[in-house]
Amino acid sequence: AQSVAQPEDQVNVAEGNPLTVKCTYSVSGNPYLFWYVQYPNRGLQFLLKYITGDNLVKGSYGFEAEFNKSQTSFHLKKPSALVSDSALYFCAVRDNNNNDMRFGAGTRLTVKP
Amino acid sequence: GAVVSQHPSWVICKSGTSVKIECRSLDFQATTMFWYRQFPKQSLMLMATSNEGSKATYEQGVEKDKFLINHASLTLSTLTVTSAHPEDSSFYICSARPSHPGDGYTFGSGTRLTVV
């Protein structure tokens, strides 16, 4: 069965600095990888996904993520953080056998002015 | 893209009453939907998997008689919190699973339940 790990509960960065939110995964087949963001009292919003092709995936709000097969990672990145990026971020994996999606525990990103 | 509508967005009810939360897939059919509970500043806790036309599958520790799930059509799943108590106060979120594995789950906007 697939699984996802987000090793950091909390990430703090200063506004304007680059940010990275880490995610590693385990899946038996080919992975479909996703990032979601959750703002307070809201549902999860889709940010980006990796299915196939280029390892660097660009998504909403200037976020991108890099698929690294050898390290089984899919870290979320942004070159310059904004205070409004402060939210809870979830990584998820789904394998190509159409199994259920598994979510990481979430990482709370705080961007300070 | 796929849209899931969840209502109400917030509800306040008295202890002992029941509350129904609806989750609708607006532009696609969802044979499978999921219900989650989220405590403040914590991750999602999967409560149950709702399957159209059959009984829901509950996660361990979730009371099926407390949290009634009905998935009577391909576009609607409901969660009813029966005889609500203050400890049931939480943020409840639904999601729908598209048929293609390359599509991620689509989430409702969540329901903030407060039991007084």
Coordinates of C-alpha atoms in Angstrom, one line a residue:
Chain A
A1 CA 0.0 0.0 0.0
Q2 CA 1.1 3.5 -0.7
S3 CA 2.2 6.0 2.1
V4 CA 3.4 9.5 2.4
A5 CA 5.6 11.1 5.0
Q6 CA 5.9 14.8 5.7
P7 CA 8.9 15.0 8.1
E8 CA 8.2 18.5 9.3
D9 CA 5.2 19.5 11.3
Q10 CA 6.1 23.2 11.0
V11 CA 8.1 25.3 8.6
N12 CA 8.9 28.9 9.3
V13 CA 10.4 31.2 6.7
A14 CA 10.8 35.0 6.3
E15 CA 8.9 36.7 3.6
G16 CA 10.8 36.9 0.4
N17 CA 13.0 33.9 1.2
P18 CA 12.7 30.6 -0.7
L19 CA 10.6 27.9 1.0
T20 CA 10.7 24.1 0.8
V21 CA 8.1 21.7 2.3
K22 CA 9.3 18.2 2.2
C23 CA 7.5 15.0 1.2
T24 CA 8.6 11.4 0.7
Y25 CA 6.5 8.6 -0.6
S26 CA 6.2 4.9 -0.9
V27 CA 4.2 3.2 -3.6
S28 CA 4.3 -0.2 -5.4
G29 CA 3.6 1.0 -8.9
N30 CA 4.1 4.3 -10.6
P31 CA 3.2 7.2 -8.4
Y32 CA 0.8 10.0 -8.9
L33 CA 1.8 12.8 -6.5
F34 CA -0.2 15.7 -5.4
W35 CA 0.1 18.8 -3.2
Y36 CA -2.8 20.5 -1.6
V37 CA -3.1 23.6 0.5
Q38 CA -5.6 24.3 3.3
Y39 CA -6.4 27.8 4.6
P40 CA -8.2 28.2 8.0
N41 CA -11.7 26.9 8.0
R42 CA -11.5 25.8 4.4
G43 CA -11.3 22.6 2.5
L44 CA -8.2 21.4 0.7
Q45 CA -7.3 23.1 -2.5
F46 CA -5.3 21.4 -5.3
L47 CA -1.9 23.0 -5.9
L48 CA -0.2 20.8 -8.4
K49 CA 0.4 17.2 -9.4
Y50 CA 3.0 14.9 -11.0
I51 CA 1.8 12.2 -13.3
T52 CA 4.6 11.8 -15.8
G53 CA 7.0 13.8 -17.9
D54 CA 9.2 16.6 -16.5
N55 CA 10.3 16.1 -13.0
L56 CA 9.7 19.8 -12.2
V57 CA 6.0 20.6 -12.0
K58 CA 4.7 24.1 -11.8
G59 CA 1.4 24.8 -10.0
S60 CA -0.8 27.5 -8.6
Y61 CA 0.4 30.6 -6.8
G62 CA 4.0 30.3 -8.0
F63 CA 4.5 26.9 -6.3
E64 CA 6.5 24.1 -7.9
A65 CA 7.5 20.6 -6.9
E66 CA 10.3 18.4 -8.0
F67 CA 9.8 14.6 -8.5
N68 CA 12.9 12.7 -7.5
K69 CA 12.4 9.0 -8.2
S70 CA 15.7 7.8 -6.7
Q71 CA 15.0 9.6 -3.4
T72 CA 11.2 9.0 -3.6
S73 CA 10.6 12.6 -2.9
F74 CA 8.3 15.3 -4.1
H75 CA 9.3 18.5 -2.2
L76 CA 7.2 21.6 -2.6
K77 CA 9.1 24.8 -3.3
K78 CA 8.6 28.5 -4.0
P79 CA 11.4 30.9 -4.8
S80 CA 10.0 33.8 -2.8
A81 CA 7.5 33.3 0.0
L82 CA 4.6 35.5 0.8
V83 CA 2.9 36.0 4.1
S84 CA -0.3 34.9 2.4
D85 CA 1.3 31.5 1.7
S86 CA 0.9 30.7 5.4
A87 CA -1.3 27.7 5.5
L88 CA -1.4 23.9 6.1
Y89 CA 0.1 21.9 3.2
F90 CA -0.6 18.3 2.4
C91 CA 1.3 15.9 0.2
A92 CA -0.6 12.9 -1.3
V93 CA 0.1 9.9 -3.4
R94 CA -2.0 7.7 -5.5
D95 CA -0.7 4.8 -7.5
N96 CA -1.6 4.0 -11.1
N97 CA -3.7 1.0 -10.0
N98 CA -6.3 3.5 -8.9
N99 CA -5.9 2.7 -5.2
D100 CA -7.0 5.2 -2.6
M101 CA -5.1 8.4 -2.2
R102 CA -2.9 8.6 0.9
F103 CA -2.2 11.9 2.6
G104 CA 0.7 13.0 4.7
A105 CA 0.1 14.4 8.1
G106 CA 0.4 18.0 6.9
T107 CA 3.0 20.7 7.3
R108 CA 2.1 24.1 8.7
L109 CA 3.9 26.8 6.8
T110 CA 4.3 30.2 8.5
V111 CA 5.7 33.1 6.6
K112 CA 6.7 36.0 8.7
P113 CA 6.9 39.6 7.4
Chain B
G1 CA -12.5 21.1 -13.2
A2 CA -14.2 18.8 -10.8
V3 CA -16.1 20.7 -8.1
V4 CA -17.5 19.4 -4.8
S5 CA -20.0 21.4 -2.9
Q6 CA -20.4 20.9 0.8
H7 CA -23.2 22.4 2.9
P8 CA -23.6 24.0 5.3
S9 CA -20.3 25.7 5.8
W10 CA -21.0 26.1 9.5
V11 CA -23.7 25.0 11.9
I12 CA -24.4 25.5 15.6
C13 CA -26.8 23.0 17.2
K14 CA -27.9 22.1 20.7
S15 CA -26.7 19.0 22.4
G16 CA -28.9 16.0 21.7
T17 CA -30.0 17.2 18.2
S18 CA -28.9 15.8 14.9
V19 CA -27.1 17.6 12.1
K20 CA -26.9 16.6 8.4
I21 CA -24.0 17.7 6.2
E22 CA -24.3 17.3 2.4
C23 CA -21.6 16.7 -0.1
R24 CA -22.4 17.0 -3.8
S25 CA -20.2 16.4 -6.8
L26 CA -21.4 19.1 -9.2
D27 CA -19.9 18.2 -12.6
F28 CA -18.9 14.6 -12.3
Q29 CA -20.2 11.3 -10.8
A30 CA -18.5 10.1 -7.7
T31 CA -19.1 6.5 -6.8
T32 CA -16.8 7.0 -3.8
M33 CA -16.7 9.8 -1.4
F34 CA -14.8 10.2 1.8
W35 CA -15.6 12.0 5.1
Y36 CA -12.9 13.4 7.3
R37 CA -12.7 15.1 10.6
Q38 CA -10.1 17.7 11.5
F39 CA -9.3 19.0 14.9
P40 CA -7.7 22.5 15.3
K41 CA -4.3 22.7 13.8
Q42 CA -4.2 19.0 13.1
S43 CA -4.3 16.7 10.1
L44 CA -7.2 15.1 8.4
M45 CA -8.7 12.0 10.1
L46 CA -10.5 9.7 7.7
M47 CA -13.8 8.7 9.3
A48 CA -15.4 6.7 6.6
T49 CA -15.6 5.8 2.9
S50 CA -18.9 6.3 1.3
N51 CA -19.9 4.1 -1.6
E52 CA -22.8 4.8 -3.8
G53 CA -25.6 2.2 -3.3
S54 CA -23.9 0.4 -0.5
K55 CA -23.0 0.7 3.1
A56 CA -20.2 3.0 4.2
T57 CA -16.9 1.6 5.4
Y58 CA -16.0 3.1 8.7
E59 CA -12.5 3.5 10.1
Q60 CA -11.6 1.9 13.3
G61 CA -12.9 3.8 16.3
V62 CA -15.6 5.7 14.4
E63 CA -19.1 5.0 15.7
K64 CA -21.3 4.1 12.7
D65 CA -24.4 4.7 14.7
K66 CA -23.2 8.1 15.7
F67 CA -22.1 9.2 12.2
L68 CA -24.6 8.0 9.7
I69 CA -23.5 8.1 6.1
N70 CA -25.8 7.8 3.1
H71 CA -24.7 7.8 -0.5
A72 CA -27.9 7.3 -2.3
S73 CA -26.8 8.8 -5.7
L74 CA -23.7 9.2 -7.7
T75 CA -23.6 12.9 -6.9
L76 CA -24.6 13.1 -3.2
S77 CA -23.3 11.8 0.1
T78 CA -24.6 12.9 3.4
L79 CA -23.1 12.7 6.9
T80 CA -25.6 12.9 9.8
V81 CA -24.2 13.5 13.3
T82 CA -26.8 12.0 15.5
S83 CA -27.5 13.1 19.1
A84 CA -24.7 15.5 18.9
H85 CA -22.6 16.4 21.9
P86 CA -20.0 19.1 22.5
E87 CA -17.2 16.7 21.9
D88 CA -18.5 16.2 18.3
S89 CA -17.7 19.9 17.6
S90 CA -15.1 19.8 14.8
F91 CA -14.4 20.6 11.2
Y92 CA -15.8 18.0 8.9
I93 CA -14.6 17.7 5.2
C94 CA -15.8 15.6 2.4
S95 CA -14.0 14.6 -0.7
A96 CA -14.8 12.7 -3.9
R97 CA -12.6 10.4 -5.8
P98 CA -12.5 10.8 -9.6
S99 CA -12.4 7.6 -11.6
H100 CA -9.0 8.4 -13.3
P101 CA -6.1 7.8 -11.0
G102 CA -4.3 10.7 -12.4
D103 CA -6.9 13.0 -10.9
G104 CA -6.6 13.9 -7.3
Y105 CA -9.4 13.9 -4.9
T106 CA -11.6 17.0 -4.9
F107 CA -12.6 18.4 -1.6
G108 CA -15.6 20.2 -0.2
S109 CA -15.1 23.5 1.6
G110 CA -15.7 21.9 5.0
T111 CA -18.3 22.3 7.7
R112 CA -17.6 23.8 11.1
L113 CA -19.9 22.1 13.6
T114 CA -20.3 23.6 17.0
V115 CA -22.5 21.8 19.5
V116 CA -23.6 23.8 22.5

